[in-house]
mmCIF file of N, CA and C in Angstrom:
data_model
loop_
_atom_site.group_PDB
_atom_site.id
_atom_site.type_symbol
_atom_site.label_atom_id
_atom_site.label_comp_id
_atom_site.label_asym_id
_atom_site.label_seq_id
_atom_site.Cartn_x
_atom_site.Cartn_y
_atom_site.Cartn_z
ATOM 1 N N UNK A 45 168.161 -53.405 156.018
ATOM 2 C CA UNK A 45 167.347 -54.512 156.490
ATOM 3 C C UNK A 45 165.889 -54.282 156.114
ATOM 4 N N UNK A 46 164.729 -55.345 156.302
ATOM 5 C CA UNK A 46 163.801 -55.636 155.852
ATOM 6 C C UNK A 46 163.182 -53.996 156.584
ATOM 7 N N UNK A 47 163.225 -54.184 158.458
ATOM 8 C CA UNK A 47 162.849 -53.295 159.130
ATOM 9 C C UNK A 47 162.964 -52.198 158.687
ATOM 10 N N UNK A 48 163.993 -51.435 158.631
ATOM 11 C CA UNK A 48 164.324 -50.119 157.555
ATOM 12 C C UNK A 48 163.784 -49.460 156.659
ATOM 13 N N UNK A 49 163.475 -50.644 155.985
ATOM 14 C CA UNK A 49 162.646 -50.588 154.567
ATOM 15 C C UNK A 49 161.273 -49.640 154.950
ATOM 16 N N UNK A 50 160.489 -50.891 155.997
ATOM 17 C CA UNK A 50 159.391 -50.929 156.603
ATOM 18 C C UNK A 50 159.344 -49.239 156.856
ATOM 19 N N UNK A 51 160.340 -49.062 157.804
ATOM 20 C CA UNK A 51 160.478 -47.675 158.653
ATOM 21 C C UNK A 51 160.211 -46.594 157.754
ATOM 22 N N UNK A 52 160.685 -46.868 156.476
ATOM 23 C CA UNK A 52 161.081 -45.986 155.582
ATOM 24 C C UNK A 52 159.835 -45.473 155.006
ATOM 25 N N UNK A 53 158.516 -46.780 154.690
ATOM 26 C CA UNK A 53 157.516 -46.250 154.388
ATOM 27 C C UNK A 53 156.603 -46.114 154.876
ATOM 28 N N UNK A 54 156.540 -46.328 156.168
ATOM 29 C CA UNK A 54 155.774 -45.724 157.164
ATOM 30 C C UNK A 54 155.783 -44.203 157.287
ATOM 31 N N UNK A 55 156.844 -43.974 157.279
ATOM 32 C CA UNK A 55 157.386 -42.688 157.559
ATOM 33 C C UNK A 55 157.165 -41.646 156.647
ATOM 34 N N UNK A 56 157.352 -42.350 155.183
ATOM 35 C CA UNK A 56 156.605 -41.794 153.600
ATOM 36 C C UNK A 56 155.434 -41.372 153.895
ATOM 37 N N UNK A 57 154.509 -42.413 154.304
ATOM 38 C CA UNK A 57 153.427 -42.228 154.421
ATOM 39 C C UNK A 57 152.512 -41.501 155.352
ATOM 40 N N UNK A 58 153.112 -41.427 156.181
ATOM 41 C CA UNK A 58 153.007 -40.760 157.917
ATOM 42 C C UNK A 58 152.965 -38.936 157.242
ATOM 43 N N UNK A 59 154.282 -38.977 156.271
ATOM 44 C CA UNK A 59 154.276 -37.225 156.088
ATOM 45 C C UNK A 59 153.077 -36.991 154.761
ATOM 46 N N UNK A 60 153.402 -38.059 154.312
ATOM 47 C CA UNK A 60 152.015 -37.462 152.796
ATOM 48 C C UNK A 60 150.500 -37.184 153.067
ATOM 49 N N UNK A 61 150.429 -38.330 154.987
ATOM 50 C CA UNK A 61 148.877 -37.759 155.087
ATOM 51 C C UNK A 61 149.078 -36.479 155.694
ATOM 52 N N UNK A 62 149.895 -36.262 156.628
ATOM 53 C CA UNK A 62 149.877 -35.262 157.270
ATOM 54 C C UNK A 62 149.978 -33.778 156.625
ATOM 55 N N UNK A 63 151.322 -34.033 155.127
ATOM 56 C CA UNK A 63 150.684 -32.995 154.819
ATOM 57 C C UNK A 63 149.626 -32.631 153.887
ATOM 58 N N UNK A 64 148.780 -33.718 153.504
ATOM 59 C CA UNK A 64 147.395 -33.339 153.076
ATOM 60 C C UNK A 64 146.689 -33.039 154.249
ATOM 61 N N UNK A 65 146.875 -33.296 154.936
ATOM 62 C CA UNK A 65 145.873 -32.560 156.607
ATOM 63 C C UNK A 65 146.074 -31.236 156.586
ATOM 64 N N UNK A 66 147.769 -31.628 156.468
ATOM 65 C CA UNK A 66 147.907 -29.857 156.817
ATOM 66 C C UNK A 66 147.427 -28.703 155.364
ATOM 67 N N UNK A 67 147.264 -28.855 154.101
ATOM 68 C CA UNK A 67 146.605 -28.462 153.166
ATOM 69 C C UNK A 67 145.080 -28.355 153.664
ATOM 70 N N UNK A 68 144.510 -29.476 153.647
ATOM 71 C CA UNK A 68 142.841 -29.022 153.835
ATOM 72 C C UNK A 68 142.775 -28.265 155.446
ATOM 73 N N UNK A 69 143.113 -28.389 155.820
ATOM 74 C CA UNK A 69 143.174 -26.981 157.541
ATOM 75 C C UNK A 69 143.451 -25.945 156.925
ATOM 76 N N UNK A 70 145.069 -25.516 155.684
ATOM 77 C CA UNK A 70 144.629 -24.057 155.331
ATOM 78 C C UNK A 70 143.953 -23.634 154.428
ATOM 79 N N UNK A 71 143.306 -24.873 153.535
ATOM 80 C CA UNK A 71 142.353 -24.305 152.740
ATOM 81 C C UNK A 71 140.831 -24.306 153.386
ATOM 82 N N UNK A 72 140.633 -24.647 154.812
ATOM 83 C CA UNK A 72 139.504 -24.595 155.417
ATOM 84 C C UNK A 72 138.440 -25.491 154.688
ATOM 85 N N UNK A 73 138.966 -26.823 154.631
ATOM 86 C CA UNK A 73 137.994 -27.625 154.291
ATOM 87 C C UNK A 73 136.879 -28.836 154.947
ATOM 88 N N UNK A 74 136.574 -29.454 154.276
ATOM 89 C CA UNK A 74 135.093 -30.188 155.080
ATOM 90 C C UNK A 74 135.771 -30.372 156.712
ATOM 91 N N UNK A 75 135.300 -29.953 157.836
ATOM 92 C CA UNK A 75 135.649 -30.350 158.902
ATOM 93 C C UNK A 75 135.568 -31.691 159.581
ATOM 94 N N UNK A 76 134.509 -32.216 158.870
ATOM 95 C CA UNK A 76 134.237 -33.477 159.576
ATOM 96 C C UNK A 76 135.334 -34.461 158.687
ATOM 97 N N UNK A 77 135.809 -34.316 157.350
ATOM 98 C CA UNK A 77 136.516 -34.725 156.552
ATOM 99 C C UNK A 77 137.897 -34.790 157.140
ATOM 100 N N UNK A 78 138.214 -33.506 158.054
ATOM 101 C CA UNK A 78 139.368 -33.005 158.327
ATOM 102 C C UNK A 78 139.528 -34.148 160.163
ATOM 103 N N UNK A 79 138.260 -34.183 160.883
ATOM 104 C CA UNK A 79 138.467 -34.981 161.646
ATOM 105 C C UNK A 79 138.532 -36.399 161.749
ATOM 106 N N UNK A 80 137.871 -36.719 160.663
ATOM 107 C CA UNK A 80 138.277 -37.806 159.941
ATOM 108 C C UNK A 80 139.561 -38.269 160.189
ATOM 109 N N UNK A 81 140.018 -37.541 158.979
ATOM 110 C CA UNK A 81 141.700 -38.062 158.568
ATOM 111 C C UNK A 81 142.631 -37.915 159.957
ATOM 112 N N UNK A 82 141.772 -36.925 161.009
ATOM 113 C CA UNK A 82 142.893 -37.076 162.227
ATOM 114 C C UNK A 82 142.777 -38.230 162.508
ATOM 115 N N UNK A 83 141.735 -38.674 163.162
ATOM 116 C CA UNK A 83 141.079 -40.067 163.222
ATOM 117 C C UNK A 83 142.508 -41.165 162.976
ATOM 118 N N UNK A 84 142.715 -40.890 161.676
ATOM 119 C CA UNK A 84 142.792 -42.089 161.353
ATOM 120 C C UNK A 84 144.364 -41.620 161.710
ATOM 121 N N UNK A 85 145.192 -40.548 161.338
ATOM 122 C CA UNK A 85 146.557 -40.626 161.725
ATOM 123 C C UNK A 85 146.454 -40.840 163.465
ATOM 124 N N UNK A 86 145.671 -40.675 164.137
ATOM 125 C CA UNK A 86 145.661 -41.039 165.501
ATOM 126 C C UNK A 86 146.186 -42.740 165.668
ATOM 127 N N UNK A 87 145.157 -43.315 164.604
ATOM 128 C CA UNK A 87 145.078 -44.854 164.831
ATOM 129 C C UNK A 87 146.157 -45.097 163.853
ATOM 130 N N UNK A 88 147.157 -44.812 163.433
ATOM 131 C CA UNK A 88 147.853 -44.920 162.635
ATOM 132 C C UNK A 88 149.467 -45.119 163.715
ATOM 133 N N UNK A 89 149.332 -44.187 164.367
ATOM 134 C CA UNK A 89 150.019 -43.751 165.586
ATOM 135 C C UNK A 89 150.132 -44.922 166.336
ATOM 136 N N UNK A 90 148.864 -45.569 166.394
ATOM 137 C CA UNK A 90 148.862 -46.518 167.338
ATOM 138 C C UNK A 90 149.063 -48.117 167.013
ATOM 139 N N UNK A 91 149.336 -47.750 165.391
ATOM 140 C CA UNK A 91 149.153 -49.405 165.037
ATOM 141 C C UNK A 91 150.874 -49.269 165.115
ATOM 142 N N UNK A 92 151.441 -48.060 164.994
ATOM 143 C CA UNK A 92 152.718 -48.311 164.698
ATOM 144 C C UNK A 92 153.952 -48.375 166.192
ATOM 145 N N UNK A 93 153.288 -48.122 167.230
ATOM 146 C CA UNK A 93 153.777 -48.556 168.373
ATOM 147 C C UNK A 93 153.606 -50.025 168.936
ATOM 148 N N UNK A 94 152.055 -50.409 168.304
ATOM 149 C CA UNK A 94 151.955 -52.009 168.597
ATOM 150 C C UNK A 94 152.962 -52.180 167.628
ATOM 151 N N UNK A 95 153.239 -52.114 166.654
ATOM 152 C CA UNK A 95 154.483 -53.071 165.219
ATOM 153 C C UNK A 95 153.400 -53.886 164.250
ATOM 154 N N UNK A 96 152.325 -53.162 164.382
ATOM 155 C CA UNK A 96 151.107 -53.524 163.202
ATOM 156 C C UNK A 96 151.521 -52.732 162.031
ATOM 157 N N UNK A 97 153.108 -52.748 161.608
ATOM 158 C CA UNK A 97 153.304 -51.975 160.225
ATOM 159 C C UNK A 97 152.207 -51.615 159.303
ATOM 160 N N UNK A 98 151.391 -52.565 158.819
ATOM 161 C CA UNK A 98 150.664 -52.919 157.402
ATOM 162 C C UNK A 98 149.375 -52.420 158.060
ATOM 163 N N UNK A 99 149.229 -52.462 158.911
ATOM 164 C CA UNK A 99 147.780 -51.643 159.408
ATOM 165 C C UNK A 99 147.981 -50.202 159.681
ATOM 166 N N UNK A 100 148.947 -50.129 160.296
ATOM 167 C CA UNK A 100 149.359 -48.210 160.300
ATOM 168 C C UNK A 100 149.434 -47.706 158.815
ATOM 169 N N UNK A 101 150.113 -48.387 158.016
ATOM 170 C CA UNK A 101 150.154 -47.758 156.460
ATOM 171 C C UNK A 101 148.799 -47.699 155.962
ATOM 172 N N UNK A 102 147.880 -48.836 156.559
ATOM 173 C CA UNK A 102 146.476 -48.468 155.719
ATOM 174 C C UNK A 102 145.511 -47.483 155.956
ATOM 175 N N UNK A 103 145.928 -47.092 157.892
ATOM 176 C CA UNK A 103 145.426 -45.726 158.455
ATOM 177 C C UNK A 103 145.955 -44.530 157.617
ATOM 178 N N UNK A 104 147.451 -44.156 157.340
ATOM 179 C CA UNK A 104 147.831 -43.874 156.925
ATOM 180 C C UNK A 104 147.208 -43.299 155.261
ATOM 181 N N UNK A 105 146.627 -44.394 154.831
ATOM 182 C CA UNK A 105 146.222 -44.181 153.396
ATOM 183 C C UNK A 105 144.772 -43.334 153.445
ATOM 184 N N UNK A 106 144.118 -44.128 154.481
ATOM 185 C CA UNK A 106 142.788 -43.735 155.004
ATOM 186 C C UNK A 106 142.824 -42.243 155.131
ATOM 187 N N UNK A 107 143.755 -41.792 156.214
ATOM 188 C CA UNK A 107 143.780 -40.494 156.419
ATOM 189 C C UNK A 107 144.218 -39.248 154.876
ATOM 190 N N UNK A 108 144.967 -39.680 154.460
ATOM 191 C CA UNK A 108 145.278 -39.180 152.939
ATOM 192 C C UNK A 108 143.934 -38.894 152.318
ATOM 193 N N UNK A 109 143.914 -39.662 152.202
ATOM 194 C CA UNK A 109 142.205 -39.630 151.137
ATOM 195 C C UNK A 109 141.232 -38.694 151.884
ATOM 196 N N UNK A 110 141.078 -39.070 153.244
ATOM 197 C CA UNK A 110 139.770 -38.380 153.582
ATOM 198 C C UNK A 110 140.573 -36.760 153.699
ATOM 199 N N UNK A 111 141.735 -36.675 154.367
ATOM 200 C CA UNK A 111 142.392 -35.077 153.924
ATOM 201 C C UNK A 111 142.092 -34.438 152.492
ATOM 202 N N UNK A 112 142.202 -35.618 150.938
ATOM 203 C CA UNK A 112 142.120 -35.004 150.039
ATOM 204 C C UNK A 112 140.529 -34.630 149.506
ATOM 205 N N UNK A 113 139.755 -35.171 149.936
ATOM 206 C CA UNK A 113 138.231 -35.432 150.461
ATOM 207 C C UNK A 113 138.109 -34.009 150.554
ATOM 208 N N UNK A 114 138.571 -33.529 151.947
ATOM 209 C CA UNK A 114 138.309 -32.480 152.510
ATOM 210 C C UNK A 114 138.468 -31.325 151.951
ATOM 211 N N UNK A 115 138.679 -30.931 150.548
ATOM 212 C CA UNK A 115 139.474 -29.735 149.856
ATOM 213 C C UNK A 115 138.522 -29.879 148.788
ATOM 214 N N UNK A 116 137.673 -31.132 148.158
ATOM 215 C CA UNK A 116 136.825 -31.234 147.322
ATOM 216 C C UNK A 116 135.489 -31.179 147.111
#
């Protein structure tokens, strides 16, 4: 189903920021970079309990970047 789909890349996306989070924490990078990207998997968290799919994926993206941010 459509939902599934949805689930599926949320969930993609949910682990690719996280584990760029978890990369820049052991490479000890920009901290504020690093609270950042929590930031945003926080609000990511939260768009996806309201059923704001398309807004959690963009936290989601948000947090990625500023994790990969954080190592550069």
């Amino acid at each position: 189903t459509l939902q599934a789909m949805i689930d599926t890349l949320a969930y993609a996306d949910r682990i690719l920021a996280e584990d760029a989070l978890a990369n820049a924490v052991a490479a000890t990078g920009d901290p504020h970079k690093i609270a950042q990207a929590q930031r945003e998997l926080a609000k990511a968290a939260d768009e996806l309990t309201s059923g704001s799919f398309d807004h959690a994926i963009e936290h989601y993206s948000k947090a990625w970047k500023k994790a990969e941010r954080a190592t550069h």
